[in-house]
Amino acid sequence: MSDIEREVHAAAERAGDAAADLAPLSRAAKDAALTAIADALVKRADEITAANAEDVARARLDGTSEAMIDRLTLTPRRIEAIADAVREIVDLPDPVGESLRGGVLPNGLDLRQIRVPLGVVGIIYEGRPNVTVDAAALCLKSGNAALLRGSSSAYDSNTAIVGVIRDALAGTEVPVDAVQLVPGRTRESSLALMRARGLVDVLIPRGGGSLIQAVVRDSTVPVIETGEGLCHVYVDAEADLDKAVDITVNAKAQRCSVCNAAETLLVHEAVAEEFLPRVLTALAEADVTVHGDDRVRAIAAAHDSPATVVEAGEEDWATEYLSMDLAVRVVPTIDEALAHIRRYSTKHTEAIITDSLKASRYFVSRVDAAAVMINASTRFTDGGEFGFGAEIGISTQKLHARGPMGLTEMTSTKYIVTGDGHVR
Amino acid sequence: MSDIEREVHAAAERAGDAAADLAPLSRAAKDAALTAIADALVKRADEITAANAEDVARARLDGTSEAMIDRLTLTPRRIEAIADAVREIVDLPDPVGESLRGGVLPNGLDLRQIRVPLGVVGIIYEGRPNVTVDAAALCLKSGNAALLRGSSSAYDSNTAIVGVIRDALAGTEVPVDAVQLVPGRTRESSLALMRARGLVDVLIPRGGGSLIQAVVRDSTVPVIETGEGLCHVYVDAEADLDKAVDITVNAKAQRCSVCNAAETLLVHEAVAEEFLPRVLTALAEADVTVHGDDRVRAIAAAHDSPATVVEAGEEDWATEYLSMDLAVRVVPTIDEALAHIRRYSTKHTEAIITDSLKASRYFVSRVDAAAVMINASTRFTDGGEFGFGAEIGISTQKLHARGPMGLTEMTSTKYIVTGDGHVR
């Protein structure tokens, strides 16, 4: 075992001790700690912005784009916003202790299933240093110890932020080691975290597809996959075409860089001639480039569409663009739409636009995805929109949690069985 | 990719197609298929026992113990019992479609979270061929396609059983490929199953600790760990000692080879002088060998205990005996008991015997395990005892499901969001 592995494992063991002390704490104790963190972040904003300036200077030297530098930069005002997000988590209910099942068994045993914290949660994330605070706060509120591994580009900011958080915790009932930065900034240290099976209960990667796939591949710790979204909008033969235009444009263009944005539009051939010219015009107005199959291109040409329509190939159906590009295909039946979705979907969010109850029921029962939208934009798959408050990510896997993961999804369960000397 | 990998992947793809067709089926359609399976097993029992005779003959040639041969052997009567177990699964409610959350969001969107099948479930198991039927039936009832990989010692029996199941399915709405034996009988074929990420949704190993650890280590498919149980009974300073004796003996000796049997007894020093002589006598009567620490051995000697008490070392605290052996230790405080449990527990089931509400609350809130028993035997952690009907295993991990896994735990969820042209 290398020095860095030993350090990461020691941190994980401290996190385990902290998690054991954190699990039985009351909501009041956890909320007091979160409030102390929010206050300290604002009070010590100068230290944090000073450290952040180091990261920003390094990023400039590395030739980082202005957009990325903007995402990295912390200002006193942004730190206020980060602290406000912590206060919003204070206001959310504590999932720990919630009773999920309960009753008396025929033999008189009292059986209850309650929510308990997961234990030690590792978060591997990219980019913005606000995730450091957000992840730590969500972990604490749900009674979990957080092991945070941010990107090296934000190393100084994250170090300063975690220092402020730990100082704040020192005055509360929450153990200081409930929030730790993973030691080291090399790939070796994140690998050590991924291999700390038995010490870390779950690993949640937050970031782009390549980060998530690397964590899934290399981790022996159980991973919750989040965030890959190749989402489809299917416009059915019986769709309200006005709504279909609005939803398509919104799903693609309202914010194209996020996982719940649409990447492919499937149009039933019965409405293709009427719908496509209209949606292509609207997409052109929104500056979306269309990648169309033969029929889409033929209809665009026949109607002299103002849209930019390039030829779509196999790779377009399989691409999560995350840009102002949309693949568009005409399908002869709802079953063909379902087959297309089954083949290319990342099982995040799929939408059908229809006024047919039969078609909507058929689609819903056959689409395998975290969320299925009927006459609504794919953009609604979001913890905030769903009313869960903050979210740690959107799970695209089937085990444990599927869809937006709020505080409830950061818990496990425990059965409590009370008897009076019961034996079998 | 080797031939066997290609075959296993092709089987997993067929399972995926079958799962897509199985997911929207009604309970009635699934129950009809299960009944057809139960009928066919009884009707074709002769074929199954003939195939089983081949496995038994091979096991005898290999010098397998009579106990193991008994576990392997199928008789017409045992096949009747296996078919009856399938009929019991018919009687259980279908978890698919159950609504877990539901409501209308402030913007008017209707949000529902419902249970859906996991998809393709791989089961890797040892020994008894009845698991083949049991696992297939639990998967079908919960809408999942089953990829079954039994031990090579039961290969002929399993092949015959799966043949009968698939023939029975041919006359029902459930696709035949919803139940498949994984092609091949070598380690390569089970490895191919473990590496079929993206094709298999979850892998559930059923068997001993070494099997489970091998699957956890080698699998890229998400695994649900089951069944390792180093369970403790803690006799508190305020325990009812009569009940403590009964529960200790029951937890250890009623059936010592199972995961919910107790392996270590921790006794508060305040009651050690009174309790230990009594429990040692009762354990001696039950033919249990005690592995005691210094104080346990001293008390046994001072009281001329009839019990066999050997010296306990570090390895005893860490051993899941699964035999008529029990490690026994005196602890000075409940916190020492909790520290011992935290160090050695596999987080399956932990019991406290106490009449103190304060002690029971303290213990319950600090023990990290799938089940915590208060004044009841550890042996109650069981799907049947908990009233879940059949179980696929007892999860000792924290993600997805913890404790006995019934049909409900073999599902994932899906959000269904219904709007009227909603956009963000």
Coordinates of C-alpha atoms in Angstrom, one line a residue, chain B residues 235 241-242 244-246 248-249 265 267-286 288 290 295-309 328 330:
Chain B
V235 CA -26.7 -9.2 27.5
L241 CA -31.5 -13.4 32.6
D242 CA -34.0 -16.2 32.0
A244 CA -31.2 -14.0 28.0
V245 CA -30.4 -17.7 28.4
D246 CA -33.2 -18.8 26.1
T248 CA -28.7 -17.0 23.5
V249 CA -29.2 -20.8 23.1
L265 CA -22.1 -13.4 23.1
V267 CA -22.0 -10.1 28.6
H268 CA -22.1 -6.9 30.7
E269 CA -19.8 -7.4 33.7
A270 CA -22.5 -6.4 36.2
V271 CA -24.4 -9.7 35.4
A272 CA -21.5 -11.9 34.3
E273 CA -21.1 -13.7 37.6
E274 CA -24.8 -14.6 37.8
F275 CA -25.5 -15.1 34.1
L276 CA -22.5 -16.9 32.7
P277 CA -22.8 -20.1 34.9
R278 CA -26.4 -20.4 33.8
V279 CA -25.9 -19.8 30.1
L280 CA -22.8 -22.0 30.0
T281 CA -24.8 -24.9 31.5
A282 CA -27.6 -24.3 28.9
L283 CA -25.1 -24.1 26.1
A284 CA -23.4 -27.3 27.3
E285 CA -26.8 -29.1 27.2
A286 CA -27.2 -27.9 23.6
V288 CA -22.2 -25.8 22.0
V290 CA -17.7 -22.0 24.1
R295 CA -13.0 -13.7 32.6
V296 CA -15.4 -16.2 31.0
R297 CA -13.0 -19.0 31.6
A298 CA -12.3 -17.9 35.1
I299 CA -16.0 -17.9 36.0
A300 CA -16.6 -21.2 34.2
A301 CA -13.7 -22.8 36.3
A302 CA -14.9 -21.2 39.6
H303 CA -18.4 -22.7 39.0
D304 CA -17.2 -26.0 37.8
S305 CA -19.2 -25.5 34.6
P306 CA -20.1 -28.5 32.6
A307 CA -19.5 -26.5 29.4
T308 CA -16.6 -27.0 27.1
V309 CA -14.8 -23.6 27.3
V328 CA -18.1 -15.3 24.6
V330 CA -17.3 -10.0 29.2

